[in-house]
Short mmCIF file of C-alpha atoms and ligand atoms in Angstrom, two decimals:
data_model
loop_
_atom_site.label_atom_id
_atom_site.label_comp_id
_atom_site.label_asym_id
_atom_site.label_seq_id
_atom_site.Cartn_x
_atom_site.Cartn_y
_atom_site.Cartn_z
CA MET K 259 -4.93 15.21 -6.93
CA ASN K 260 -2.07 12.93 -7.98
CA ASP K 261 -0.84 9.47 -7.10
CA ALA K 262 1.46 10.59 -4.24
CA ILE K 263 0.79 9.92 -0.56
CA LEU K 264 1.69 11.98 2.50
CA VAL K 265 3.24 9.87 5.25
CA THR K 266 3.69 11.30 8.76
CA GLY K 267 6.35 9.86 11.04
CA GLY K 268 7.97 8.03 8.13
CA ALA K 269 11.48 8.22 9.63
CA GLY K 270 10.47 6.16 12.67
CA PHE K 271 10.44 2.38 12.98
CA ILE K 272 7.21 1.35 11.24
CA GLY K 273 6.94 4.47 9.07
CA SER K 274 10.38 3.96 7.53
CA ASN K 275 9.64 0.31 6.82
CA PHE K 276 6.41 1.44 5.19
CA VAL K 277 8.06 4.14 3.05
CA LEU K 278 10.83 1.76 1.90
CA ASN K 279 8.21 -0.79 0.94
CA TRP K 280 6.03 1.83 -0.78
CA ILE K 281 8.81 3.30 -2.89
CA GLY K 282 10.20 -0.17 -3.60
CA SER K 283 6.97 -1.65 -4.87
CA THR K 284 4.88 1.13 -6.43
CA THR K 285 5.40 3.88 -8.99
CA SER K 286 3.90 6.43 -6.61
CA SER K 287 5.76 9.04 -4.53
CA ALA K 288 5.82 9.63 -0.78
CA ILE K 289 6.08 12.98 0.96
CA ASN K 290 7.43 12.11 4.37
CA LEU K 291 6.72 14.63 7.15
CA ASP K 292 8.71 13.83 10.28
CA LEU K 293 9.82 15.98 13.21
CA MET K 294 12.95 13.84 13.72
CA THR K 295 12.49 13.39 17.43
CA TYR K 296 14.88 10.98 19.13
CA ALA K 297 12.88 8.20 17.39
CA GLY K 298 13.14 9.63 13.86
CA ASN K 299 16.23 8.56 11.97
CA PRO K 300 16.99 9.65 8.39
CA GLU K 301 19.53 6.82 8.20
CA ASN K 302 16.59 4.38 8.04
CA LEU K 303 15.84 5.92 4.64
CA SER K 304 19.38 6.30 3.34
CA SER K 305 18.78 3.70 0.61
CA LEU K 306 16.33 6.24 -0.92
CA ASP K 307 18.93 9.02 -1.14
CA GLY K 308 18.63 10.65 -4.55
CA ASP K 309 15.27 8.99 -5.28
CA ARG K 310 12.99 11.72 -6.56
CA ARG K 311 9.90 9.79 -5.50
CA HIS K 312 10.75 10.31 -1.82
CA LEU K 313 10.69 13.74 -0.22
CA LEU K 314 11.69 13.94 3.45
CA VAL K 315 10.41 17.11 5.12
CA ARG K 316 11.52 17.86 8.65
CA GLY K 317 8.52 19.36 10.44
CA ASP K 318 5.78 19.00 13.01
CA ILE K 319 2.28 17.64 12.36
CA CYS K 320 1.14 20.38 14.79
CA ASP K 321 2.39 23.02 12.33
CA ALA K 322 -0.88 23.78 10.50
CA LYS K 323 0.75 26.16 8.03
CA LEU K 324 3.37 23.62 6.97
CA VAL K 325 0.88 20.74 6.71
CA GLY K 326 -1.59 22.88 4.73
CA SER K 327 1.04 24.01 2.27
CA LEU K 328 2.41 20.46 1.77
CA LEU K 329 -1.10 19.24 0.97
CA ARG K 330 -1.82 22.08 -1.47
CA GLU K 331 1.54 21.72 -3.18
CA HIS K 332 1.68 17.93 -3.54
CA GLN K 333 -2.04 17.09 -3.81
CA PRO K 334 -1.71 13.58 -2.31
CA ARG K 335 -4.40 10.96 -2.77
CA ALA K 336 -3.97 9.70 0.80
CA ILE K 337 -2.41 10.43 4.17
CA VAL K 338 -0.93 7.60 6.19
CA HIS K 339 -0.50 8.86 9.74
CA PHE K 340 2.22 7.15 11.81
CA ALA K 341 3.68 10.17 13.64
CA ALA K 342 3.42 9.69 17.39
CA GLU K 343 5.25 9.39 20.63
CA SER K 344 5.19 5.63 20.99
CA HIS K 345 6.97 4.34 24.09
CA VAL K 346 4.87 3.47 27.15
CA ASP K 347 7.71 3.93 29.67
CA ARG K 348 8.44 7.41 28.32
CA SER K 349 4.72 8.25 28.58
CA ILE K 350 4.90 7.37 32.27
CA ALA K 351 8.05 9.44 32.80
CA SER K 352 6.86 12.49 30.74
CA PRO K 353 3.30 12.33 29.38
CA GLY K 354 3.21 15.91 28.01
CA ALA K 355 4.80 15.14 24.64
CA PHE K 356 2.25 12.35 24.11
CA MET K 357 -0.67 14.73 24.53
CA GLN K 358 1.00 17.27 22.26
CA THR K 359 1.83 15.00 19.32
CA ASN K 360 -0.68 12.18 19.60
CA VAL K 361 -3.75 14.23 20.53
CA GLN K 362 -3.09 17.84 19.51
CA GLY K 363 -1.01 16.78 16.51
CA THR K 364 -3.64 14.37 15.19
CA PHE K 365 -6.26 17.08 15.64
CA ALA K 366 -4.14 19.64 13.75
CA LEU K 367 -3.48 17.13 10.97
CA LEU K 368 -7.18 16.24 10.68
CA GLU K 369 -8.10 19.92 10.41
CA GLN K 370 -5.67 20.52 7.57
CA ALA K 371 -6.55 17.25 5.86
CA LYS K 372 -10.27 18.00 6.02
CA ALA K 373 -9.75 21.48 4.57
CA TYR K 374 -7.70 20.01 1.71
CA TRP K 375 -10.23 17.25 1.09
CA SER K 376 -13.08 19.79 1.02
CA SER K 377 -11.30 21.62 -1.79
CA LEU K 378 -11.11 18.54 -4.05
CA SER K 379 -13.39 17.66 -6.96
CA GLN K 380 -16.20 15.21 -6.21
CA ALA K 381 -14.34 12.30 -7.81
CA ASP K 382 -11.12 13.07 -5.91
CA LYS K 383 -13.06 13.48 -2.68
CA GLU K 384 -14.43 10.00 -3.12
CA SER K 385 -11.07 8.38 -3.62
CA PHE K 386 -9.11 10.30 -0.96
CA ARG K 387 -8.24 8.38 2.25
CA PHE K 388 -6.88 9.30 5.70
CA LEU K 389 -5.41 6.19 7.30
CA HIS K 390 -4.74 6.50 11.03
CA VAL K 391 -2.25 3.98 12.42
CA SER K 392 -3.12 3.01 15.97
CA THR K 393 -2.51 0.35 18.56
CA ASP K 394 -4.23 -2.50 20.38
CA GLU K 395 -3.26 -0.80 23.67
CA VAL K 396 -6.39 1.39 23.43
CA TYR K 397 -8.42 -1.67 24.51
CA GLY K 398 -6.66 -2.03 27.87
CA THR K 399 -5.68 -5.37 29.32
CA LEU K 400 -6.92 -8.97 29.15
CA GLY K 401 -7.08 -11.82 31.67
CA PRO K 402 -5.55 -15.17 30.65
CA LEU K 403 -8.85 -16.63 29.43
CA ASP K 404 -10.46 -13.52 27.94
CA PRO K 405 -11.25 -13.53 24.24
CA PRO K 406 -8.88 -11.38 22.14
CA PHE K 407 -9.65 -7.73 21.34
CA SER K 408 -12.05 -7.28 18.44
CA GLU K 409 -13.11 -4.03 16.77
CA ALA K 410 -16.17 -4.09 19.06
CA THR K 411 -14.15 -4.24 22.31
CA ALA K 412 -14.76 -1.16 24.47
CA TYR K 413 -11.86 1.26 24.79
CA ALA K 414 -10.14 1.12 28.20
CA PRO K 415 -6.66 2.64 27.81
CA ASN K 416 -4.40 2.25 30.84
CA SER K 417 -1.17 4.17 30.14
CA PRO K 418 -0.77 7.81 29.11
CA TYR K 419 0.45 6.48 25.74
CA ALA K 420 -2.65 4.32 25.28
CA ALA K 421 -4.94 7.15 26.44
CA SER K 422 -3.40 9.57 23.96
CA LYS K 423 -3.79 7.07 21.11
CA ALA K 424 -7.37 6.36 22.17
CA ALA K 425 -8.08 10.10 22.09
CA SER K 426 -6.64 10.33 18.59
CA ASP K 427 -8.75 7.36 17.44
CA HIS K 428 -11.86 9.11 18.76
CA LEU K 429 -10.98 12.31 16.90
CA VAL K 430 -10.57 10.36 13.67
CA ARG K 431 -13.91 8.65 14.24
CA ALA K 432 -15.60 12.01 14.90
CA TYR K 433 -14.26 13.57 11.69
CA HIS K 434 -15.75 10.71 9.72
CA HIS K 435 -19.04 10.69 11.58
CA THR K 436 -19.55 14.47 11.53
CA TRP K 437 -18.25 15.46 8.11
CA GLY K 438 -18.02 12.21 6.16
CA PHE K 439 -14.24 12.68 6.06
CA PRO K 440 -12.93 9.40 4.54
CA THR K 441 -10.97 7.80 7.37
CA LEU K 442 -9.62 4.32 8.03
CA THR K 443 -8.20 3.27 11.41
CA THR K 444 -5.96 0.28 12.12
CA ASN K 445 -5.25 -1.05 15.62
CA CYS K 446 -2.20 -3.27 15.60
CA SER K 447 -0.36 -5.39 18.13
CA ASN K 448 3.36 -5.13 19.04
CA ASN K 449 5.67 -4.85 16.06
CA TYR K 450 9.27 -5.99 15.77
CA GLY K 451 11.85 -5.99 12.96
CA PRO K 452 14.57 -3.86 11.34
CA PHE K 453 15.02 -0.20 12.36
CA GLN K 454 13.22 -0.45 15.72
CA PHE K 455 14.71 1.98 18.22
CA PRO K 456 16.47 -0.04 20.95
CA GLU K 457 14.33 1.20 23.83
CA LYS K 458 11.59 -1.35 23.04
CA LEU K 459 11.72 -4.90 24.38
CA ILE K 460 13.08 -6.88 21.43
CA PRO K 461 15.91 -4.64 20.14
CA LEU K 462 16.87 -3.69 23.69
CA MET K 463 17.29 -7.34 24.64
CA ILE K 464 19.20 -8.15 21.44
CA LEU K 465 21.71 -5.34 22.02
CA ASN K 466 22.14 -6.05 25.74
CA ALA K 467 22.59 -9.77 25.02
CA LEU K 468 25.23 -9.03 22.40
CA GLU K 469 27.18 -6.99 24.93
CA SER K 470 26.62 -9.45 27.81
CA LYS K 471 24.71 -6.81 29.78
CA ALA K 472 21.84 -7.54 32.18
CA LEU K 473 18.49 -8.30 30.48
CA PRO K 474 15.91 -6.30 32.51
CA VAL K 475 12.59 -8.20 32.57
CA TYR K 476 9.80 -6.23 34.25
CA GLY K 477 7.88 -7.90 37.08
CA ASP K 478 7.47 -11.67 36.76
CA GLY K 479 8.04 -11.71 32.99
CA MET K 480 4.61 -13.27 32.41
CA ASN K 481 3.02 -10.28 30.66
CA VAL K 482 1.84 -11.40 27.25
CA ARG K 483 2.04 -9.50 23.98
CA ASP K 484 0.94 -10.45 20.46
CA TRP K 485 3.88 -9.93 18.07
CA LEU K 486 3.75 -8.99 14.39
CA PHE K 487 6.71 -8.69 12.03
CA VAL K 488 6.82 -5.10 10.80
CA GLU K 489 6.66 -6.07 7.10
CA ASP K 490 3.35 -7.79 7.80
CA HIS K 491 2.03 -4.64 9.46
CA CYS K 492 3.02 -2.62 6.38
CA SER K 493 1.27 -5.05 4.06
CA ALA K 494 -1.86 -4.91 6.22
CA ILE K 495 -1.87 -1.10 6.11
CA ARG K 496 -1.54 -1.17 2.33
CA THR K 497 -4.41 -3.63 2.10
CA VAL K 498 -6.65 -1.44 4.27
CA LEU K 499 -5.59 1.69 2.37
CA GLU K 500 -6.53 0.19 -0.99
CA SER K 501 -9.64 -1.80 -0.05
CA GLY K 502 -10.81 -0.92 3.47
CA ARG K 503 -14.34 0.37 3.94
CA VAL K 504 -14.39 4.08 4.69
CA GLY K 505 -15.04 4.93 8.35
CA GLU K 506 -14.15 1.42 9.53
CA THR K 507 -11.52 0.24 11.97
CA TYR K 508 -9.48 -2.93 11.42
CA ASN K 509 -7.53 -4.86 14.03
CA ILE K 510 -4.18 -6.22 12.87
CA GLY K 511 -2.39 -9.02 14.72
CA GLY K 512 0.21 -11.73 14.36
CA ASN K 513 -1.50 -14.73 16.01
CA SER K 514 1.66 -14.89 18.11
CA GLU K 515 0.99 -14.41 21.79
CA ARG K 516 4.14 -14.83 23.84
CA ALA K 517 5.08 -14.19 27.48
CA ASN K 518 7.91 -11.64 27.72
CA ILE K 519 10.20 -14.10 29.46
CA ASP K 520 9.83 -16.57 26.59
CA VAL K 521 10.65 -13.85 24.05
CA VAL K 522 13.78 -12.94 26.03
CA LYS K 523 14.88 -16.57 26.34
CA THR K 524 14.45 -17.09 22.60
CA ILE K 525 16.53 -13.98 21.92
CA CYS K 526 19.27 -15.32 24.23
CA ASP K 527 19.32 -18.61 22.34
CA LEU K 528 19.43 -16.91 18.92
CA VAL K 529 22.26 -14.59 19.95
CA ASP K 530 24.16 -17.54 21.50
CA GLU K 531 23.79 -19.41 18.23
CA MET K 532 24.83 -16.51 15.98
CA ARG K 533 27.51 -15.01 18.27
CA PRO K 534 28.71 -17.73 20.66
CA ARG K 535 30.52 -16.46 23.77
CA ALA K 536 33.79 -18.31 24.09
CA GLY K 537 34.16 -19.91 27.51
CA LYS K 538 30.96 -18.43 28.90
CA GLY K 539 27.53 -19.95 29.50
CA SER K 540 24.17 -19.25 27.92
CA ARG K 541 23.06 -15.64 27.76
CA ARG K 542 19.96 -16.70 29.67
CA GLU K 543 22.17 -16.15 32.71
CA LEU K 544 21.91 -12.42 32.03
CA ILE K 545 18.14 -12.33 32.66
CA THR K 546 17.42 -10.01 35.61
CA TYR K 547 13.91 -9.49 36.94
CA VAL K 548 13.46 -5.80 37.78
CA GLN K 549 10.81 -3.56 39.29
CA ASP K 550 7.62 -3.62 37.24
CA ARG K 551 6.19 -0.85 35.07
CA PRO K 552 3.39 0.96 36.95
CA GLY K 553 -0.03 -0.07 35.61
CA HIS K 554 1.61 -2.72 33.39
CA ASP K 555 -1.03 -4.29 31.12
CA ARG K 556 -1.01 -8.04 31.62
CA ARG K 557 -2.04 -9.38 28.25
CA TYR K 558 -2.82 -8.17 24.74
CA ALA K 559 -4.33 -10.41 22.07
CA ILE K 560 -5.90 -9.54 18.73
CA ASP K 561 -8.82 -11.00 16.83
CA ALA K 562 -7.92 -10.02 13.27
CA SER K 563 -10.70 -12.05 11.64
CA LYS K 564 -12.44 -8.96 10.19
CA LEU K 565 -9.35 -8.15 8.15
CA LEU K 566 -9.15 -11.73 6.89
CA ARG K 567 -12.87 -11.99 6.18
CA GLU K 568 -13.32 -8.63 4.46
CA LEU K 569 -9.96 -8.01 2.82
CA GLY K 570 -8.26 -11.42 2.75
CA TRP K 571 -5.20 -10.31 4.77
CA LYS K 572 -3.30 -12.52 7.17
CA PRO K 573 0.26 -12.37 8.51
CA SER K 574 2.87 -14.22 6.52
CA SER K 575 5.76 -14.44 9.04
CA GLU K 576 5.93 -16.88 11.93
CA PHE K 577 7.21 -15.25 15.12
CA GLU K 578 10.30 -17.48 15.44
CA SER K 579 11.44 -16.91 11.84
CA GLY K 580 10.70 -13.17 12.06
CA LEU K 581 12.69 -12.96 15.28
CA ARG K 582 15.61 -14.82 13.71
CA LYS K 583 15.64 -12.34 10.80
CA THR K 584 15.47 -9.47 13.27
CA VAL K 585 18.41 -10.69 15.39
CA ARG K 586 20.41 -11.20 12.19
CA TRP K 587 19.56 -7.64 11.05
CA TYR K 588 20.86 -6.09 14.29
CA LEU K 589 24.01 -8.22 14.10
CA ASP K 590 24.60 -6.99 10.55
CA HIS K 591 23.97 -3.29 11.29
CA ALA K 592 26.56 -2.34 13.89
CA SER K 593 27.01 1.19 12.55
CA TRP K 594 23.23 1.88 12.62
CA ILE K 595 23.27 0.82 16.27
CA GLU K 596 26.30 2.97 17.00
CA ASN K 597 24.62 6.01 15.46
CA VAL K 598 21.33 5.71 17.38
CA ARG K 599 23.10 5.46 20.71
CA THR K 600 23.37 9.19 21.15
CA GLY K 601 23.59 11.13 24.40
CA ALA K 602 19.78 11.36 24.55
CA TYR K 603 19.51 7.59 24.22
CA LEU K 604 22.03 6.94 26.99
CA GLU K 605 20.26 9.47 29.19
CA TRP K 606 16.96 7.60 28.76
CA MET K 607 18.56 4.22 29.49
CA ASN K 608 20.08 5.62 32.64
CA LYS K 609 16.80 7.25 33.73
CA ASN K 610 14.58 4.21 33.09
CA TYR K 611 16.84 1.45 34.36
CA SER K 612 18.88 2.97 37.17
CA GLU K 613 15.69 3.52 39.16
CA ARG K 614 14.45 -0.04 38.63
CA VAL K 615 15.88 -2.14 41.40
CA ALA K 616 16.49 -5.83 40.70
CA LEU K 617 13.84 -8.06 42.32
P1 NAD V 64 8.46 5.52 16.47
O1 NAD V 64 8.49 6.14 17.82
O2 NAD V 64 9.57 4.60 16.06
O3 NAD V 64 8.37 6.65 15.34
C1 NAD V 64 7.54 7.77 15.46
C2 NAD V 64 7.97 8.77 14.40
O4 NAD V 64 7.12 9.93 14.50
C3 NAD V 64 9.42 9.29 14.58
O5 NAD V 64 10.08 9.27 13.34
C4 NAD V 64 9.24 10.71 15.10
O6 NAD V 64 10.29 11.57 14.72
C5 NAD V 64 7.92 11.10 14.44
N1 NAD V 64 7.23 12.17 15.17
C6 NAD V 64 7.02 12.25 16.51
N2 NAD V 64 6.37 13.40 16.80
C7 NAD V 64 6.13 14.03 15.62
C8 NAD V 64 5.49 15.24 15.27
N3 NAD V 64 4.95 16.03 16.20
N4 NAD V 64 5.42 15.59 13.96
C9 NAD V 64 5.97 14.80 13.01
N5 NAD V 64 6.61 13.64 13.29
C10 NAD V 64 6.69 13.26 14.58
O7 NAD V 64 7.06 4.79 16.40
P2 NAD V 64 6.64 3.44 15.65
O8 NAD V 64 6.90 2.30 16.56
O9 NAD V 64 7.18 3.44 14.28
O10 NAD V 64 5.05 3.64 15.61
C11 NAD V 64 4.43 4.32 14.52
C12 NAD V 64 2.94 4.38 14.74
O11 NAD V 64 2.42 3.07 14.88
C13 NAD V 64 2.55 5.12 16.03
O12 NAD V 64 1.40 5.89 15.76
C14 NAD V 64 2.24 4.00 17.01
O13 NAD V 64 1.28 4.41 17.96
C15 NAD V 64 1.70 2.94 16.09
N6 NAD V 64 1.88 1.55 16.55
C16 NAD V 64 3.13 1.11 16.93
C17 NAD V 64 3.27 -0.22 17.32
C18 NAD V 64 4.63 -0.77 17.72
O14 NAD V 64 4.72 -1.91 18.17
N7 NAD V 64 5.72 -0.03 17.54
C19 NAD V 64 2.17 -1.08 17.33
C20 NAD V 64 0.92 -0.59 16.93
C21 NAD V 64 0.79 0.73 16.53
P1 TYD V 65 7.53 -2.53 24.87
O1 TYD V 65 8.44 -3.03 23.80
O2 TYD V 65 7.88 -1.28 25.60
O3 TYD V 65 6.07 -2.45 24.23
P2 TYD V 65 4.62 -2.20 24.94
O4 TYD V 65 4.82 -1.76 26.32
O5 TYD V 65 4.06 -1.12 24.06
O6 TYD V 65 3.90 -3.51 24.82
O7 TYD V 65 7.38 -3.68 25.97
C1 TYD V 65 6.91 -4.97 25.61
C2 TYD V 65 6.77 -5.77 26.87
O8 TYD V 65 8.08 -5.98 27.44
C3 TYD V 65 5.96 -5.07 27.94
O9 TYD V 65 5.19 -6.04 28.64
C4 TYD V 65 7.01 -4.47 28.87
C5 TYD V 65 8.15 -5.46 28.76
N1 TYD V 65 9.52 -4.87 28.93
C6 TYD V 65 10.42 -5.46 29.83
O10 TYD V 65 10.11 -6.45 30.51
N2 TYD V 65 11.67 -4.91 29.95
C7 TYD V 65 12.05 -3.82 29.24
O11 TYD V 65 13.21 -3.34 29.42
C8 TYD V 65 11.12 -3.24 28.31
C9 TYD V 65 11.50 -2.04 27.49
C10 TYD V 65 9.87 -3.81 28.19
#
């Protein structure tokens, strides 16, 4: 075994932030296995071009032969598993891909990882880790006065996305329980920051606001999410990877619950400030309430006290300062935006929003 890690889905939003951070702050290497779906973007990693410590492999986590040979060849000390279909609205429109990658893919990856781990020396077996990156959505939805999700909250996934992630969490748990395979699972709240594909709330609203397009808020806009700046998520994953107790799960959150409508209004104000519209009013005028998402979870909130108590981790960014940095990043990366707006992206935007009538 050597000091390298295998990252899956490392060309997506969180995975690419993680890989950039890993290569930038360690002497270790990263083998990055990514299928390059619509959400995978090699441009996120262009600053690593020519860096021999980063190897980007285009391939599927379901491809047992490929995964097995990567593990045997590179002998990583850990796997950090981000690869997934990740957008709730897409899981409602077409759930099949979610079952394939999130459930079947995690199963295939676990099988190959367990076989590799079984072949290691006793000392290497003890230090190897499989870190599974998951979501708070597996816990379902909260009422306004409910306590936040803890690691002991019962699973109650409500969307096909959440159900597929819950299934993958259960598989990871079973591999630890049955074979002692050294797993770690993290369940994190909503992330935002650089490189997020503009189908998710925050980048979508930033781009629409910039172009003075309608800002489509689902339902009454009072659904609440907990928001975490992506760099904080990456630092939490690294903390759990290095010091987490094997077989445990850790909730990760930002202590930043916000109603969607308040997030959108703040984005309007930030874009107005950074790109004033001559002769026109506030971008808040663009807010349009549209038909709700079916089964839309009302509130997510995270109790991340286990991570603080056991491993000393807490978020370092405030939501408002993280959001300001994020708006600035999108303003400064016009060509990245141009390049992700492919035909497939436009097709999705048309499919998701043309059917949502304004309320
Ligand atoms: P993303 O959709 O931006 O990226 C997913 C990446 O996985 C893409 O690069 C894609 O090409 C790759 N991928 C998809 N199917 C694959 C396959 N079969 N084989 C190999 N690669 C494949 O997602 P993200 O927002 O970066 O999320 C990463 C992980 O974090 C996911 O597991 C997600 O469930 C979890 N998570 C996300 C959030 C969030 O707010 N975005 C919050 C908590 C947890
Ligand atoms: P999203 O970014 O898709 O994350 P998730 O559904 O995984 O929490 O959505 C965040 C919230 O924003 C969610 O309550 C749905 C809402 N939303 C809108 O109101 N309008 C939109 O166009 C989108 C994409 C999301």
